[in-house]
Amino acid sequence: MSDDAVPDLRASDADRERVAEVLREALAEGRLDMAEFDDRLDAAYKARTYGELAPLTRDLPTPGATAVSFVKEPVRGGGWADRITGGEGSSTGAVAILSGFERRGRWTVPRRFSCFTFMGGGELDLREADFADREVVINCVAVMGGVQVVVPPGVEVVVRGVGVMGAFEHPRDDAPPEPGAPRVVIGGFAFWGGVGVERKLPRAERKRLKEQRRLDRGR
């Protein structure tokens, strides 16, 4: 089994409980405040794979071996080249009929991803995602439903969808794409529904900026 496959392995109840114990220890030592603890603990008990557990204790000391101590995540050099894999996508589509779907965290966006919602909703969060190619196409069909696409800063977004008593929303900012960043083309059809696109910082970057602001206020 390759190292890259390890994060996709299913976690057990014992794995989740070991991560929860690390979080409780961090709370007792003052490494986490109550809000952070609650968020991470909730995520730990909802986690299905080792890859979902790993980020919850990555910045915490973990005495002994834990469920995530052996999870080896791909090392990134900080550039977009590390996130354009040239491989296959984690999944090629999603459907929500009177229900919902989401793709978030570490996943690989395929060259073409198709999704359909009928009186339901979906979220595609690309902030932590890898990309199978330099350009990926996301085709959305929303009928009395909606799809929200979240992209990180620097990614080029092209919206080509058609809305009939519905809409395809463009990102609010018009910042130029970063060199080497992937291009995300969003198309499809919305009838009494909508497809929205928004830019958000990755969670790690938001946390870093929050901590920096806290340190600046303390000076």
Short mmCIF file of the C-alpha atoms (twelve columns), coordinates in Angstrom:
data_MODEL
# 
_entry.id   MODEL 
# 
loop_
_atom_site.group_PDB 
_atom_site.id 
_atom_site.type_symbol 
_atom_site.label_atom_id 
_atom_site.label_alt_id 
_atom_site.label_comp_id 
_atom_site.label_asym_id 
_atom_site.label_seq_id 
_atom_site.Cartn_x 
_atom_site.Cartn_y 
_atom_site.Cartn_z 
_atom_site.pdbx_PDB_model_num 
ATOM 1   C CA . MET A 1   0.000   0.000  0.000   1 
ATOM 2   C CA . SER A 2   1.370   3.418  -0.940  1 
ATOM 3   C CA . ASP A 3   1.739   6.197  1.628   1 
ATOM 4   C CA . ASP A 4   -0.682  8.364  -0.327  1 
ATOM 5   C CA . ALA A 5   -3.405  5.750  0.190   1 
ATOM 6   C CA . VAL A 6   -3.081  5.714  3.975   1 
ATOM 7   C CA . PRO A 7   -5.182  8.845  4.654   1 
ATOM 8   C CA . ASP A 8   -8.079  7.228  2.772   1 
ATOM 9   C CA . LEU A 9   -8.262  4.244  5.137   1 
ATOM 10  C CA . ARG A 10  -11.367 4.033  7.298   1 
ATOM 11  C CA . ALA A 11  -10.877 5.064  10.932  1 
ATOM 12  C CA . SER A 12  -12.229 2.924  13.779  1 
ATOM 13  C CA . ASP A 13  -14.072 4.015  16.923  1 
ATOM 14  C CA . ALA A 14  -10.844 3.382  18.853  1 
ATOM 15  C CA . ASP A 15  -8.934  5.685  16.483  1 
ATOM 16  C CA . ARG A 16  -11.468 8.460  16.997  1 
ATOM 17  C CA . GLU A 17  -11.350 8.007  20.771  1 
ATOM 18  C CA . ARG A 18  -7.546  8.213  20.832  1 
ATOM 19  C CA . VAL A 19  -7.675  11.505 18.950  1 
ATOM 20  C CA . ALA A 20  -10.368 12.756 21.341  1 
ATOM 21  C CA . GLU A 21  -8.074  11.939 24.278  1 
ATOM 22  C CA . VAL A 22  -5.263  13.997 22.736  1 
ATOM 23  C CA . LEU A 23  -7.682  16.908 22.355  1 
ATOM 24  C CA . ARG A 24  -8.810  16.618 25.985  1 
ATOM 25  C CA . GLU A 25  -5.187  16.666 27.102  1 
ATOM 26  C CA . ALA A 26  -4.528  19.762 24.991  1 
ATOM 27  C CA . LEU A 27  -7.560  21.498 26.506  1 
ATOM 28  C CA . ALA A 28  -6.357  20.707 30.031  1 
ATOM 29  C CA . GLU A 29  -2.898  22.101 29.222  1 
ATOM 30  C CA . GLY A 30  -4.301  25.300 27.751  1 
ATOM 31  C CA . ARG A 31  -3.192  24.533 24.190  1 
ATOM 32  C CA . LEU A 32  -6.794  24.740 22.973  1 
ATOM 33  C CA . ASP A 33  -9.562  27.031 24.117  1 
ATOM 34  C CA . MET A 34  -13.044 25.630 24.665  1 
ATOM 35  C CA . ALA A 35  -14.372 26.721 21.264  1 
ATOM 36  C CA . GLU A 36  -11.464 25.084 19.412  1 
ATOM 37  C CA . PHE A 37  -11.796 21.966 21.530  1 
ATOM 38  C CA . ASP A 38  -15.519 21.670 20.811  1 
ATOM 39  C CA . ASP A 39  -14.995 22.123 17.064  1 
ATOM 40  C CA . ARG A 40  -12.186 19.564 16.866  1 
ATOM 41  C CA . LEU A 41  -13.902 17.047 19.099  1 
ATOM 42  C CA . ASP A 42  -17.043 17.235 16.989  1 
ATOM 43  C CA . ALA A 43  -14.950 16.763 13.836  1 
ATOM 44  C CA . ALA A 44  -13.110 13.814 15.415  1 
ATOM 45  C CA . TYR A 45  -16.289 11.893 16.156  1 
ATOM 46  C CA . LYS A 46  -17.619 12.620 12.662  1 
ATOM 47  C CA . ALA A 47  -14.364 11.634 10.907  1 
ATOM 48  C CA . ARG A 48  -14.547 8.621  8.630   1 
ATOM 49  C CA . THR A 49  -10.910 8.311  7.529   1 
ATOM 50  C CA . TYR A 50  -7.405  8.817  8.913   1 
ATOM 51  C CA . GLY A 51  -7.020  11.725 6.524   1 
ATOM 52  C CA . GLU A 52  -9.868  13.537 8.287   1 
ATOM 53  C CA . LEU A 53  -8.410  12.800 11.722  1 
ATOM 54  C CA . ALA A 54  -4.856  13.899 10.922  1 
ATOM 55  C CA . PRO A 55  -5.374  17.708 10.852  1 
ATOM 56  C CA . LEU A 56  -7.077  17.678 14.259  1 
ATOM 57  C CA . THR A 57  -3.872  16.924 16.158  1 
ATOM 58  C CA . ARG A 58  -1.225  18.029 13.668  1 
ATOM 59  C CA . ASP A 59  -0.308  21.128 15.730  1 
ATOM 60  C CA . LEU A 60  -0.524  19.354 19.092  1 
ATOM 61  C CA . PRO A 61  2.032   17.226 20.951  1 
ATOM 62  C CA . THR A 62  0.828   13.641 20.900  1 
ATOM 63  C CA . PRO A 63  2.314   11.466 23.636  1 
ATOM 64  C CA . GLY A 64  2.947   7.962  22.317  1 
ATOM 65  C CA . ALA A 65  1.506   6.620  19.123  1 
ATOM 66  C CA . THR A 66  -1.918  7.897  18.105  1 
ATOM 67  C CA . ALA A 67  -4.363  7.060  15.398  1 
ATOM 68  C CA . VAL A 68  -2.844  9.743  13.196  1 
ATOM 69  C CA . SER A 69  0.827   9.418  14.093  1 
ATOM 70  C CA . PHE A 70  1.525   7.302  11.024  1 
ATOM 71  C CA . VAL A 71  -0.510  9.290  8.539   1 
ATOM 72  C CA . LYS A 72  1.862   10.633 5.920   1 
ATOM 73  C CA . GLU A 73  0.415   13.491 3.954   1 
ATOM 74  C CA . PRO A 74  1.963   14.635 0.710   1 
ATOM 75  C CA . VAL A 75  4.660   17.212 1.318   1 
ATOM 76  C CA . ARG A 76  3.937   20.470 -0.426  1 
ATOM 77  C CA . GLY A 77  6.542   23.010 -1.358  1 
ATOM 78  C CA . GLY A 78  4.085   25.856 -1.022  1 
ATOM 79  C CA . GLY A 79  3.414   26.333 -4.763  1 
ATOM 80  C CA . TRP A 80  0.557   25.442 -7.034  1 
ATOM 81  C CA . ALA A 81  2.698   22.900 -8.892  1 
ATOM 82  C CA . ASP A 82  2.479   20.593 -5.871  1 
ATOM 83  C CA . ARG A 83  -1.318  20.644 -6.072  1 
ATOM 84  C CA . ILE A 84  -1.698  19.862 -9.778  1 
ATOM 85  C CA . THR A 85  -1.198  16.126 -9.669  1 
ATOM 86  C CA . GLY A 86  -1.895  14.944 -13.201 1 
ATOM 87  C CA . GLY A 87  -3.700  11.931 -11.740 1 
ATOM 88  C CA . GLU A 88  -7.309  10.889 -11.335 1 
ATOM 89  C CA . GLY A 89  -9.948  12.641 -9.274  1 
ATOM 90  C CA . SER A 90  -11.223 11.420 -5.922  1 
ATOM 91  C CA . SER A 91  -14.731 11.345 -7.360  1 
ATOM 92  C CA . THR A 92  -16.319 12.430 -10.606 1 
ATOM 93  C CA . GLY A 93  -19.736 13.584 -9.475  1 
ATOM 94  C CA . ALA A 94  -22.377 14.089 -6.822  1 
ATOM 95  C CA . VAL A 95  -26.172 14.034 -6.645  1 
ATOM 96  C CA . ALA A 96  -28.546 15.581 -4.109  1 
ATOM 97  C CA . ILE A 97  -32.283 14.931 -4.449  1 
ATOM 98  C CA . LEU A 98  -34.179 16.277 -1.458  1 
ATOM 99  C CA . SER A 99  -30.844 16.014 0.317   1 
ATOM 100 C CA . GLY A 100 -27.321 17.399 0.213   1 
ATOM 101 C CA . PHE A 101 -23.711 16.595 -0.579  1 
ATOM 102 C CA . GLU A 102 -20.322 18.086 0.163   1 
ATOM 103 C CA . ARG A 103 -16.737 17.648 -0.945  1 
ATOM 104 C CA . ARG A 104 -14.195 19.319 1.308   1 
ATOM 105 C CA . GLY A 105 -10.810 18.859 2.903   1 
ATOM 106 C CA . ARG A 106 -8.109  16.974 1.029   1 
ATOM 107 C CA . TRP A 107 -9.571  15.605 -2.175  1 
ATOM 108 C CA . THR A 108 -8.570  15.673 -5.832  1 
ATOM 109 C CA . VAL A 109 -10.769 17.588 -8.251  1 
ATOM 110 C CA . PRO A 110 -11.009 15.583 -11.497 1 
ATOM 111 C CA . ARG A 111 -10.639 17.112 -14.928 1 
ATOM 112 C CA . ARG A 112 -14.421 17.096 -15.166 1 
ATOM 113 C CA . PHE A 113 -16.798 16.975 -12.213 1 
ATOM 114 C CA . SER A 114 -20.596 16.850 -12.645 1 
ATOM 115 C CA . CYS A 115 -23.188 17.477 -9.960  1 
ATOM 116 C CA . PHE A 116 -26.983 17.585 -9.850  1 
ATOM 117 C CA . THR A 117 -29.323 18.965 -7.207  1 
ATOM 118 C CA . PHE A 118 -33.107 18.783 -7.116  1 
ATOM 119 C CA . MET A 119 -34.703 20.500 -4.140  1 
ATOM 120 C CA . GLY A 120 -31.386 19.959 -2.410  1 
ATOM 121 C CA . GLY A 121 -27.978 21.531 -2.042  1 
ATOM 122 C CA . GLY A 122 -24.305 20.844 -2.310  1 
ATOM 123 C CA . GLU A 123 -20.952 22.360 -1.412  1 
ATOM 124 C CA . LEU A 124 -17.658 21.918 -3.256  1 
ATOM 125 C CA . ASP A 125 -14.807 23.312 -1.160  1 
ATOM 126 C CA . LEU A 126 -11.576 23.518 -3.162  1 
ATOM 127 C CA . ARG A 127 -9.455  25.327 -0.576  1 
ATOM 128 C CA . GLU A 128 -7.521  22.233 0.499   1 
ATOM 129 C CA . ALA A 129 -8.010  20.285 -2.719  1 
ATOM 130 C CA . ASP A 130 -5.530  19.027 -5.281  1 
ATOM 131 C CA . PHE A 131 -6.316  19.285 -8.991  1 
ATOM 132 C CA . ALA A 132 -6.029  16.551 -11.583 1 
ATOM 133 C CA . ASP A 133 -5.079  19.075 -14.266 1 
ATOM 134 C CA . ARG A 134 -4.207  22.716 -14.832 1 
ATOM 135 C CA . GLU A 135 -7.823  23.294 -15.933 1 
ATOM 136 C CA . VAL A 136 -10.808 21.535 -14.395 1 
ATOM 137 C CA . VAL A 137 -14.457 21.814 -15.368 1 
ATOM 138 C CA . ILE A 138 -17.285 21.681 -12.831 1 
ATOM 139 C CA . ASN A 139 -20.676 21.170 -14.455 1 
ATOM 140 C CA . CYS A 140 -23.624 21.992 -12.176 1 
ATOM 141 C CA . VAL A 141 -27.318 21.368 -12.789 1 
ATOM 142 C CA . ALA A 142 -29.475 22.904 -10.050 1 
ATOM 143 C CA . VAL A 143 -33.252 22.527 -10.188 1 
ATOM 144 C CA . MET A 144 -34.977 24.226 -7.270  1 
ATOM 145 C CA . GLY A 145 -31.700 23.689 -5.455  1 
ATOM 146 C CA . GLY A 146 -28.242 25.136 -5.190  1 
ATOM 147 C CA . VAL A 147 -24.525 24.482 -5.315  1 
ATOM 148 C CA . GLN A 148 -21.871 26.530 -3.544  1 
ATOM 149 C CA . VAL A 149 -18.292 26.406 -4.823  1 
ATOM 150 C CA . VAL A 150 -15.575 27.695 -2.486  1 
ATOM 151 C CA . VAL A 151 -12.174 28.488 -4.000  1 
ATOM 152 C CA . PRO A 152 -8.956  29.789 -2.445  1 
ATOM 153 C CA . PRO A 153 -7.399  33.117 -3.443  1 
ATOM 154 C CA . GLY A 154 -5.270  32.958 -6.566  1 
ATOM 155 C CA . VAL A 155 -7.366  30.409 -8.458  1 
ATOM 156 C CA . GLU A 156 -8.732  31.604 -11.787 1 
ATOM 157 C CA . VAL A 157 -12.505 31.128 -12.031 1 
ATOM 158 C CA . VAL A 158 -14.549 31.234 -15.239 1 
ATOM 159 C CA . VAL A 159 -18.350 31.043 -14.897 1 
ATOM 160 C CA . ARG A 160 -20.273 29.961 -17.995 1 
ATOM 161 C CA . GLY A 161 -23.508 28.571 -16.551 1 
ATOM 162 C CA . VAL A 162 -26.999 29.583 -17.654 1 
ATOM 163 C CA . GLY A 163 -29.800 30.462 -15.238 1 
ATOM 164 C CA . VAL A 164 -33.544 30.386 -15.968 1 
ATOM 165 C CA . MET A 165 -35.347 31.947 -13.034 1 
ATOM 166 C CA . GLY A 166 -32.056 31.138 -11.360 1 
ATOM 167 C CA . ALA A 167 -28.483 32.377 -11.450 1 
ATOM 168 C CA . PHE A 168 -24.797 31.590 -11.660 1 
ATOM 169 C CA . GLU A 169 -22.935 34.019 -9.419  1 
ATOM 170 C CA . HIS A 170 -19.398 35.154 -10.144 1 
ATOM 171 C CA . PRO A 171 -16.797 35.675 -7.413  1 
ATOM 172 C CA . ARG A 172 -17.084 39.132 -5.925  1 
ATOM 173 C CA . ASP A 173 -13.414 39.970 -6.367  1 
ATOM 174 C CA . ASP A 174 -11.645 40.344 -9.684  1 
ATOM 175 C CA . ALA A 175 -8.087  39.789 -8.452  1 
ATOM 176 C CA . PRO A 176 -5.744  38.391 -11.109 1 
ATOM 177 C CA . PRO A 177 -4.883  34.698 -10.819 1 
ATOM 178 C CA . GLU A 178 -1.571  33.672 -9.315  1 
ATOM 179 C CA . PRO A 179 1.120   32.290 -11.633 1 
ATOM 180 C CA . GLY A 180 0.704   28.545 -12.043 1 
ATOM 181 C CA . ALA A 181 -2.673  28.448 -10.291 1 
ATOM 182 C CA . PRO A 182 -5.330  26.104 -11.688 1 
ATOM 183 C CA . ARG A 183 -8.247  27.341 -13.767 1 
ATOM 184 C CA . VAL A 184 -11.714 26.325 -12.634 1 
ATOM 185 C CA . VAL A 185 -14.460 26.513 -15.260 1 
ATOM 186 C CA . ILE A 186 -17.987 26.379 -13.831 1 
ATOM 187 C CA . GLY A 187 -20.834 25.682 -16.219 1 
ATOM 188 C CA . GLY A 188 -24.243 24.074 -16.318 1 
ATOM 189 C CA . PHE A 189 -27.853 25.075 -15.854 1 
ATOM 190 C CA . ALA A 190 -29.897 26.479 -12.973 1 
ATOM 191 C CA . PHE A 191 -33.707 26.475 -12.966 1 
ATOM 192 C CA . TRP A 192 -35.307 28.065 -9.924  1 
ATOM 193 C CA . GLY A 193 -31.969 27.498 -8.301  1 
ATOM 194 C CA . GLY A 194 -28.502 28.910 -8.133  1 
ATOM 195 C CA . VAL A 195 -24.800 28.213 -8.283  1 
ATOM 196 C CA . GLY A 196 -22.592 30.502 -6.234  1 
ATOM 197 C CA . VAL A 197 -18.842 30.970 -6.131  1 
ATOM 198 C CA . GLU A 198 -16.948 32.577 -3.268  1 
ATOM 199 C CA . ARG A 199 -13.329 32.964 -2.296  1 
ATOM 200 C CA . LYS A 200 -12.161 32.097 1.198   1 
ATOM 201 C CA . LEU A 201 -8.766  31.663 2.759   1 
ATOM 202 C CA . PRO A 202 -7.786  28.105 3.678   1 
ATOM 203 C CA . ARG A 203 -8.461  27.282 7.324   1 
ATOM 204 C CA . ALA A 204 -4.762  27.082 8.188   1 
ATOM 205 C CA . GLU A 205 -4.132  30.542 6.749   1 
ATOM 206 C CA . ARG A 206 -7.154  32.008 8.559   1 
ATOM 207 C CA . LYS A 207 -5.888  30.505 11.801  1 
ATOM 208 C CA . ARG A 208 -2.388  31.910 11.194  1 
ATOM 209 C CA . LEU A 209 -3.751  35.402 10.540  1 
ATOM 210 C CA . LYS A 210 -5.984  35.209 13.606  1 
ATOM 211 C CA . GLU A 211 -3.026  34.249 15.759  1 
ATOM 212 C CA . GLN A 212 -0.921  37.020 14.222  1 
ATOM 213 C CA . ARG A 213 -3.630  39.585 15.034  1 
ATOM 214 C CA . ARG A 214 -3.762  38.276 18.581  1 
ATOM 215 C CA . LEU A 215 -0.015  38.643 18.942  1 
ATOM 216 C CA . ASP A 216 -0.094  42.132 17.433  1 
ATOM 217 C CA . ARG A 217 -2.755  43.236 19.933  1 
ATOM 218 C CA . GLY A 218 -0.591  41.926 22.777  1 
ATOM 219 C CA . ARG A 219 2.402   44.012 21.820  1 
# 
